[in-house]
Tab-separated table of C-alpha atoms in Angstrom:
chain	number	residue	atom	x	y	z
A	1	UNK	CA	102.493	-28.266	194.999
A	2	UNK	CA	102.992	-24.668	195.911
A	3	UNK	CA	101.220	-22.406	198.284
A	4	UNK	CA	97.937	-22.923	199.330
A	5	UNK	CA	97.201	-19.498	201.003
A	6	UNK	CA	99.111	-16.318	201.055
A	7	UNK	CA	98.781	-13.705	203.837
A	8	UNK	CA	99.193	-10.104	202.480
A	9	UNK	CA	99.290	-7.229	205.647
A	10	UNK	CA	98.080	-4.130	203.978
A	11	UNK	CA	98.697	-0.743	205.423
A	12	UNK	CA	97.771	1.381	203.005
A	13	UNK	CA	100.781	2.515	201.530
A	14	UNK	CA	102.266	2.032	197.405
A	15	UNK	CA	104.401	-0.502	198.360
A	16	UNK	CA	101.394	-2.943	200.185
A	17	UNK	CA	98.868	-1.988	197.001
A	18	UNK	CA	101.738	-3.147	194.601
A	19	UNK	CA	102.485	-6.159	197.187
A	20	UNK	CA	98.428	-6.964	196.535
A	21	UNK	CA	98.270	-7.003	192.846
A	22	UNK	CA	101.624	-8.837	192.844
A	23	UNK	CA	100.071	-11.603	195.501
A	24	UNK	CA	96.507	-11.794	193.324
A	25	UNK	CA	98.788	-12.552	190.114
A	26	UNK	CA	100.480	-15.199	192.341
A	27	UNK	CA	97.682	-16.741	193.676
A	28	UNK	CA	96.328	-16.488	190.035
A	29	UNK	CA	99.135	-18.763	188.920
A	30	UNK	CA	99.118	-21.166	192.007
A	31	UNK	CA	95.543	-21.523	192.532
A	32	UNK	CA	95.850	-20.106	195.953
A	33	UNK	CA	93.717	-18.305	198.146
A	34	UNK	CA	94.386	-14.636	199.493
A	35	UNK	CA	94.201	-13.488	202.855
A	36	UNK	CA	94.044	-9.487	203.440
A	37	UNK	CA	94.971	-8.135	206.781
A	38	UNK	CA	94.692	-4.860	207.977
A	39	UNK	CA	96.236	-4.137	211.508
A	40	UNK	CA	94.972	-1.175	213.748
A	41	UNK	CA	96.876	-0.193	215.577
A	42	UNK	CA	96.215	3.103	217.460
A	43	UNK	CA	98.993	3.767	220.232
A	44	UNK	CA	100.778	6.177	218.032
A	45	UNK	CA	97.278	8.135	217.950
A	46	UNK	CA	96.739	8.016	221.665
A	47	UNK	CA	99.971	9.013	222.443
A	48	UNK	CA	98.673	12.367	221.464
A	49	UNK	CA	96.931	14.238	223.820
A	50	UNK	CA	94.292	16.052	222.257
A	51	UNK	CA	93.056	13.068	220.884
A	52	UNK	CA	92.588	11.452	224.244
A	53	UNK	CA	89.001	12.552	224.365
A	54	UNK	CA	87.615	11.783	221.467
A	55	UNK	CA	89.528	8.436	220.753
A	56	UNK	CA	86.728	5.854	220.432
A	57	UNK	CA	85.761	7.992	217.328
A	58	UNK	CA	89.222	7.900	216.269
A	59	UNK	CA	89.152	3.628	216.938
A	60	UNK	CA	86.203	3.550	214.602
A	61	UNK	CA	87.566	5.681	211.722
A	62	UNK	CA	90.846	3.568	212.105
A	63	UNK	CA	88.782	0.562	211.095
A	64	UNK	CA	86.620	2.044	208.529
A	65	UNK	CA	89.495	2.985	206.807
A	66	UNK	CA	91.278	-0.369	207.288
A	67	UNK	CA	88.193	-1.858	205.494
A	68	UNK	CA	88.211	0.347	203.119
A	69	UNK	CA	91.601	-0.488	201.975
A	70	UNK	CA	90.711	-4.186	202.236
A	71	UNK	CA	87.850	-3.604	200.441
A	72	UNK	CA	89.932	-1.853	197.726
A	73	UNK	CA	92.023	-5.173	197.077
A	74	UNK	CA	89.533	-7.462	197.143
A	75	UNK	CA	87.673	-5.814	194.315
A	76	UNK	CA	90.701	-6.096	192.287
A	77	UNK	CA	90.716	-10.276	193.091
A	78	UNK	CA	89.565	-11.974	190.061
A	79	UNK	CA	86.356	-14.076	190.739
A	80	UNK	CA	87.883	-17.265	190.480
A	81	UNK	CA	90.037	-16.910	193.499
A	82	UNK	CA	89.345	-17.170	196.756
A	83	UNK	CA	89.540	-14.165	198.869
A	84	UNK	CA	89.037	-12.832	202.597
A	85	UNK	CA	89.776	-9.323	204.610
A	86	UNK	CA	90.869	-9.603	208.179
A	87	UNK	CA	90.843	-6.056	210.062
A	88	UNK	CA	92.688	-7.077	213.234
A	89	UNK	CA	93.720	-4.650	216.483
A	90	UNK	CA	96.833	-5.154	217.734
A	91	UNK	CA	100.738	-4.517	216.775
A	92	UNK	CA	101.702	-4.795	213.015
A	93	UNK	CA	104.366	-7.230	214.064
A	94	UNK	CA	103.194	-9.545	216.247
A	95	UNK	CA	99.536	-9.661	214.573
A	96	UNK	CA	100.771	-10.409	211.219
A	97	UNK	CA	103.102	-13.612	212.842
A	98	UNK	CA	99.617	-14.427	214.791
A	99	UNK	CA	97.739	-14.555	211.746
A	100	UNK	CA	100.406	-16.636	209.847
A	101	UNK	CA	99.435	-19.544	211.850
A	102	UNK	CA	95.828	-18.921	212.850
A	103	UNK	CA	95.030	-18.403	209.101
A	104	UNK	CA	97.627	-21.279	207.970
A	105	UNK	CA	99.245	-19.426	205.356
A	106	UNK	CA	102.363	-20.786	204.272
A	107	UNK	CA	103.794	-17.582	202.261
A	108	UNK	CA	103.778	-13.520	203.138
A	109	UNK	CA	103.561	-11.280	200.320
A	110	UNK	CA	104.503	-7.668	201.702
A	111	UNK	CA	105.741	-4.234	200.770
A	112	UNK	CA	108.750	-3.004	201.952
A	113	UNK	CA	109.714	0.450	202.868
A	114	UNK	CA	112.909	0.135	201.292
A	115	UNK	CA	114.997	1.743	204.262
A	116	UNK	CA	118.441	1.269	205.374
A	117	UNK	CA	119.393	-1.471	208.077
A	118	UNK	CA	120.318	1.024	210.393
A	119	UNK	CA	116.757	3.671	210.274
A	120	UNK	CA	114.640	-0.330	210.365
A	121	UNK	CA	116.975	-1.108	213.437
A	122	UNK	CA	116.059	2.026	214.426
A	123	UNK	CA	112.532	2.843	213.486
A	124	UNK	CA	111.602	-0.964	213.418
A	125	UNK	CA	110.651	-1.797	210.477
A	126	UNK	CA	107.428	-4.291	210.432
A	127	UNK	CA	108.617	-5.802	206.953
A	128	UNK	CA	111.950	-6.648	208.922
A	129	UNK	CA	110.671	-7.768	211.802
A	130	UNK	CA	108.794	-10.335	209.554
A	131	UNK	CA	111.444	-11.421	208.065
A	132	UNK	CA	113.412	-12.364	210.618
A	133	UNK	CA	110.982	-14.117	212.659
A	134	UNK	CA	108.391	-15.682	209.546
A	135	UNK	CA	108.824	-19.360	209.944
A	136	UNK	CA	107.358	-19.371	205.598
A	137	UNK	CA	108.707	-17.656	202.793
A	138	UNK	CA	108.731	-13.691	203.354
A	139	UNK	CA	107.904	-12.029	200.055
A	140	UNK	CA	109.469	-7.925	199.670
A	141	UNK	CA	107.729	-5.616	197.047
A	142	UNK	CA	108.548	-2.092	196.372
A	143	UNK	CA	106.998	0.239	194.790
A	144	UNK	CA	108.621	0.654	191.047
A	145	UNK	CA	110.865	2.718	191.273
A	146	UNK	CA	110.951	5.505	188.821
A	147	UNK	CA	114.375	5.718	187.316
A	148	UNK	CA	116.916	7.952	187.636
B	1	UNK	CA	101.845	-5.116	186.268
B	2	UNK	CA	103.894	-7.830	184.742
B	3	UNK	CA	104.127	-11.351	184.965
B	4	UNK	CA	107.323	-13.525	186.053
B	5	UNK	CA	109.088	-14.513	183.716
B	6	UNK	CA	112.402	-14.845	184.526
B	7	UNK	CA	113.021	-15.849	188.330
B	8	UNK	CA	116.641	-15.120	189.371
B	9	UNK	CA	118.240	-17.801	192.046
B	10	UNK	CA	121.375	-16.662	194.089
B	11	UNK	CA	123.196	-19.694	195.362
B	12	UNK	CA	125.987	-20.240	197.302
B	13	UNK	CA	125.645	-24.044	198.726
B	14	UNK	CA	124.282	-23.289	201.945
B	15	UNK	CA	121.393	-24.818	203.178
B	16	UNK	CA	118.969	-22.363	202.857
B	17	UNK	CA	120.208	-21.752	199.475
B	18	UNK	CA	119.032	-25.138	198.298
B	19	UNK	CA	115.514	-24.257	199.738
B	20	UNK	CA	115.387	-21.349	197.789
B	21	UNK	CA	115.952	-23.058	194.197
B	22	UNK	CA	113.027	-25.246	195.147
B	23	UNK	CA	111.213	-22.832	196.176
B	24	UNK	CA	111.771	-21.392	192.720
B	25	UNK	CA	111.159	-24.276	190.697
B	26	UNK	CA	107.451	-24.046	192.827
B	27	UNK	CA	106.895	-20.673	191.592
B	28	UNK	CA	108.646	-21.384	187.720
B	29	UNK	CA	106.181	-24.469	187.308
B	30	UNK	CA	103.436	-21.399	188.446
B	31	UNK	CA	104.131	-19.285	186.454
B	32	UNK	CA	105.992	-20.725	183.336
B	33	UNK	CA	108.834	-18.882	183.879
B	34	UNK	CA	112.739	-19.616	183.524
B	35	UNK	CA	115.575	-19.786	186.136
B	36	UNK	CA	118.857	-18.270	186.211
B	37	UNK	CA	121.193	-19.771	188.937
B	38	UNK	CA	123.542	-17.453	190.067
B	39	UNK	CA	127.129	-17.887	191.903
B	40	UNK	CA	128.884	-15.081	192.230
B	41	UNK	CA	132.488	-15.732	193.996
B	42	UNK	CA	135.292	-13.033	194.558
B	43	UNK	CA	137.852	-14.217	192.938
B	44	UNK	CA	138.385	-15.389	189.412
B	45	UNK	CA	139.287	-18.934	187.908
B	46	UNK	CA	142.469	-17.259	186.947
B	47	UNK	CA	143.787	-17.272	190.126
B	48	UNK	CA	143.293	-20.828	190.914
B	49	UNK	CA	146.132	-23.104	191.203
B	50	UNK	CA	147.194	-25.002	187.935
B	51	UNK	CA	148.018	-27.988	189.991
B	52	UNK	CA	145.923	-28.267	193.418
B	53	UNK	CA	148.125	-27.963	196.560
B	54	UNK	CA	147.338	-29.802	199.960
B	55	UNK	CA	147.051	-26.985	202.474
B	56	UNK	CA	146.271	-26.635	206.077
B	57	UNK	CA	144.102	-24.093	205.520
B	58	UNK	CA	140.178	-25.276	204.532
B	59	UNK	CA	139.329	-26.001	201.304
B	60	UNK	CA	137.055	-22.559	201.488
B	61	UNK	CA	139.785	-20.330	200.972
B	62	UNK	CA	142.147	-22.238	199.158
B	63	UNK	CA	140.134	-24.459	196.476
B	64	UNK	CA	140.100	-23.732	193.457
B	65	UNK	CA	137.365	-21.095	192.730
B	66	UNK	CA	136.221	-22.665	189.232
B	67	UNK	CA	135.791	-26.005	190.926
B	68	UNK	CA	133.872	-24.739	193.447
B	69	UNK	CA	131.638	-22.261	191.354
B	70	UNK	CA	131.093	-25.736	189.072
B	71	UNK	CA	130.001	-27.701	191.781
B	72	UNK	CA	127.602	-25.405	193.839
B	73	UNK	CA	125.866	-24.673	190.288
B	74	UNK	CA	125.579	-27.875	189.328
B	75	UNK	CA	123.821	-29.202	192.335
B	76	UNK	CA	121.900	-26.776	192.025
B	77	UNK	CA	120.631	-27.635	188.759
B	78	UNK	CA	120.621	-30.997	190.306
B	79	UNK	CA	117.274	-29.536	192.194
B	80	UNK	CA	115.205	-28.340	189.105
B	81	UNK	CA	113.645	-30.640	186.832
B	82	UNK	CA	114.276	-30.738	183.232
B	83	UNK	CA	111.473	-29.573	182.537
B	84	UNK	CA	111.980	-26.138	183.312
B	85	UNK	CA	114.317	-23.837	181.511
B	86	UNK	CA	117.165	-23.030	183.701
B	87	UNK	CA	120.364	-21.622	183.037
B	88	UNK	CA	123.971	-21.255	184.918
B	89	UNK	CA	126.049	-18.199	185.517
B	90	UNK	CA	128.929	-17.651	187.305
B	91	UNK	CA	130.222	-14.231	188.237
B	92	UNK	CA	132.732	-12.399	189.749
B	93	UNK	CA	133.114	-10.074	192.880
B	94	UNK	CA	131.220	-8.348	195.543
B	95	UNK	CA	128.041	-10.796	195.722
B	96	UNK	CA	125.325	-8.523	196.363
B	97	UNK	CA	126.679	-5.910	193.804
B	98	UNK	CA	126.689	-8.587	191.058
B	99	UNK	CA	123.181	-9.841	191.891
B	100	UNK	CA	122.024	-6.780	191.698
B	101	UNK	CA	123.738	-5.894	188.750
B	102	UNK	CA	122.174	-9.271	187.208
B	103	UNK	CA	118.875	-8.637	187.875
B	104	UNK	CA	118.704	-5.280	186.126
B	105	UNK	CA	121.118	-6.917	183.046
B	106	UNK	CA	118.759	-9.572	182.658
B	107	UNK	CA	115.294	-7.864	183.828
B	108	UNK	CA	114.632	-10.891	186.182
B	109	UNK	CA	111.051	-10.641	187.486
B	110	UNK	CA	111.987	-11.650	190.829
B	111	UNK	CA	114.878	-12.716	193.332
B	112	UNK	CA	114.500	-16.184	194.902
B	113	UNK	CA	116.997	-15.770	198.063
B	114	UNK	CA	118.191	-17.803	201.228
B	115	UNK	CA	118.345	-15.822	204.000
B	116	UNK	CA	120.508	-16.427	206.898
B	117	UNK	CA	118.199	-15.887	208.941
B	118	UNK	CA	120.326	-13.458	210.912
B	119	UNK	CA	118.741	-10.143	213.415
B	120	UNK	CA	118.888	-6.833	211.395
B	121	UNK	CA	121.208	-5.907	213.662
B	122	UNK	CA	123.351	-8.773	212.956
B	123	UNK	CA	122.624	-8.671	209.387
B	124	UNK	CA	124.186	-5.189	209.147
B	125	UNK	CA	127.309	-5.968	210.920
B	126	UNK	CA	127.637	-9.158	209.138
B	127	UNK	CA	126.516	-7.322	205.855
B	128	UNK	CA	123.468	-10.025	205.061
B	129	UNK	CA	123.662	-10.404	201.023
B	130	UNK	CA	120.135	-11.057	201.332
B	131	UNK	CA	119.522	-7.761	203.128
B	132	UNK	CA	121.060	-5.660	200.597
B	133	UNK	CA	119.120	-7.300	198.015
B	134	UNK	CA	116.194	-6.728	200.155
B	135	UNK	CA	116.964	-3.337	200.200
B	136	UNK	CA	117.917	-2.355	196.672
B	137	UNK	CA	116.194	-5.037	193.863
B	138	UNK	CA	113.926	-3.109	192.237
B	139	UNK	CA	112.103	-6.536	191.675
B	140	UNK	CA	110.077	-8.459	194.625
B	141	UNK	CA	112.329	-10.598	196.829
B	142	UNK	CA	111.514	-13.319	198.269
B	143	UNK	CA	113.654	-14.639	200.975
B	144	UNK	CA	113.414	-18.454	202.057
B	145	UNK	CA	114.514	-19.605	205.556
C-alpha cells in the first residue's frame, strides 16, 4: 500500500523547507523513503555579464549551497527513514520529471509559489509545469500563511 | 508542524475524481485520519423538479440536482472502506469557493483533488477548480491525475 518513495525538489525557499518537513511526516506515516533534489541551474547567472569570467567559481558555490540545503533536510529526517540528496545540473523542470522515473518515485511533494495562473503562464512556474506533466500524484505546500 | 487529520476529498464523478478518494483512503489508512467527501453543485435541491420530466436536453443539466449530488457521494463512499471514518457533504454554489470555504470551516489538513489534467493556459480559460485550489488552500494539495 501507499508510496514507496517520494521525490521532494528543494530550492531553497519557505515553501520547499515546509514541503520537506511535510514529506518527512509523510514518509513517517507510510514507511517511505525520501529523495532530496536540488537542481542547479545557472543560465540565469550567466546571462549576466560580469559574471562571465569568474563563472566556474560561481558553478561551485551553486552546488555547495545546493548541498547545503540538502544537507539541512536530511538532518531533520528521523533515523528510521530512509533518506538520500541528489544535487543535479540541469533545468528545474525537466530534471525534476527526469528524476521521477530514474529514482522511481511514485509521489512529488513540492512548494508552491502560490502565484496567479496568468504571472506562472508567464514566469513559468516549475511547480506548474510539474503538475501538468507528473505522470504520479503532485503534492502543493505553501508556506502558512499568516492571517490577515 | 501538524499532522493530518482530517483529509478533505472534492468529488464530482469524473474519473480522476475517483482516483483521488483512493488516493485518500492511502494516505487516511497512513495517517489515521478522517475523510470528508465533498460535492459541491450550483444549484439547490429546491429547484429540482417534483416529478422528473423526459427532456431532450442531457441529464447534466436537467436532472435533478439532489439525485445527482446523492449518487456521486455515494459511490464515492462506495471507494473507502469502513474502516475509515468518512463523512458526506453536499454544498451549494461556485465549487472552488465552497471548497475553499470548507477547508478553512472544517480545518482539513489537506485537499485530495483530481485534476483535469488541463495546460495552465487552458486551466485559466477553462477556470481549473483544481487550480484555484492550488492557488489559494492554505493547506497542501495534492492533485491526482
Amino acid at each position: 500500500m501507499g508510496h514507496k518513495r517520494i521525490l521532494v525538489p528543494m530550492d531553497g525557499s519557505e515553501n520547499s523547507m515546509q514541503a520537506a518537513e511535510w514529506a518527512i511526516n509523510l514518509a513517517q506515516a507510510c514507511e517511505a523513503e525520501l529523495e532530496f533534489l536540488y537542481v542547479v541551474n545557472l543560465k540565469g547567472e550567466l546571462l549576466r555579464p560580469t559574471v562571465l569570467d569568474r563563472h566556474t567559481s560561481i558553478l561551485e558555490d551553486a552546488i555547495d549551497l545546493g548541498k547545503r540545503l540538502l544537507d539541512t533536510a536530511l538532518d531533520l529526517v528521523p533515523i528510521s527513514i530512509k533518506a538520500r540528496g541528489h544535487c543535479v545540473s540541469g533545468d528545474a523542470d525537466e530534471t525534476i520529471l527526469k528524476e521521477v522515473q530514474a529514482l522511481s518515485c511514485d509521489m512529488i511533494v513540492m512548494g508552491s509559489r502560490g502565484i496567479g495562473a496568468i504571472h506562472a503562464a508567464i514566469l513559468g512556474s516549475v511547480s506548474g509545469y510539474i503538475l501538468e506533466h507528473a505522470k504520479c500524484p503532485v503534492v502543493m505546500i505553501k508556506a502558512e500563511q499568516k492571517e490577515k | 508542524m501538524q499532522e493530518t487529520r482530517h483529509i478533505l476529498v472534492p468529488v464530482d464523478g469524473s474519473e480522476n475524481s475517483d482516483k483521488a478518494v483512493v488516493q485518500a483512503v492511502d494516505l487516511a489508512k497512513a495517517c489515521a485520519a478522517v475523510i470528508d467527501l465533498l460535492y459541491v453543485s450550483y444549484f439547490d435541491s429546491g429547484t429540482d423538479d417534483a416529478v422528473e420530466n423526459i427532456s431532450w436536453l442531457p441529464d447534466s443539466v436537467t436532472g435533478s440536482t439532489g439525485k445527482t449530488s446523492k449518487a456521486i457521494l455515494e459511490h464515492a463512499k462506495t471507494l473507502v472502506p469502513e474502516t475509515i471514518e468518512r463523512h458526506l457533504h453536499i454544498e451549494t454554489g461556485i465549487p472552488a469557493k465552497k471548497i475553499l470555504d470548507f477547508a478553512k470551516r472544517n480545518e482539513a489538513d489537506m485537499i485530495v483533488i483530481g485534476g483535469r489534467g488541463l495546460g495552465i493556459v487552458e486551466g485559466f480559460l477553462l477556470g481549473s477548480v483544481s487550480q484555484q485550489i492550488i492557488e489559494q488552500a492554505a493547506c497542501p494539495v495534492l492533485v491526482v491525475k
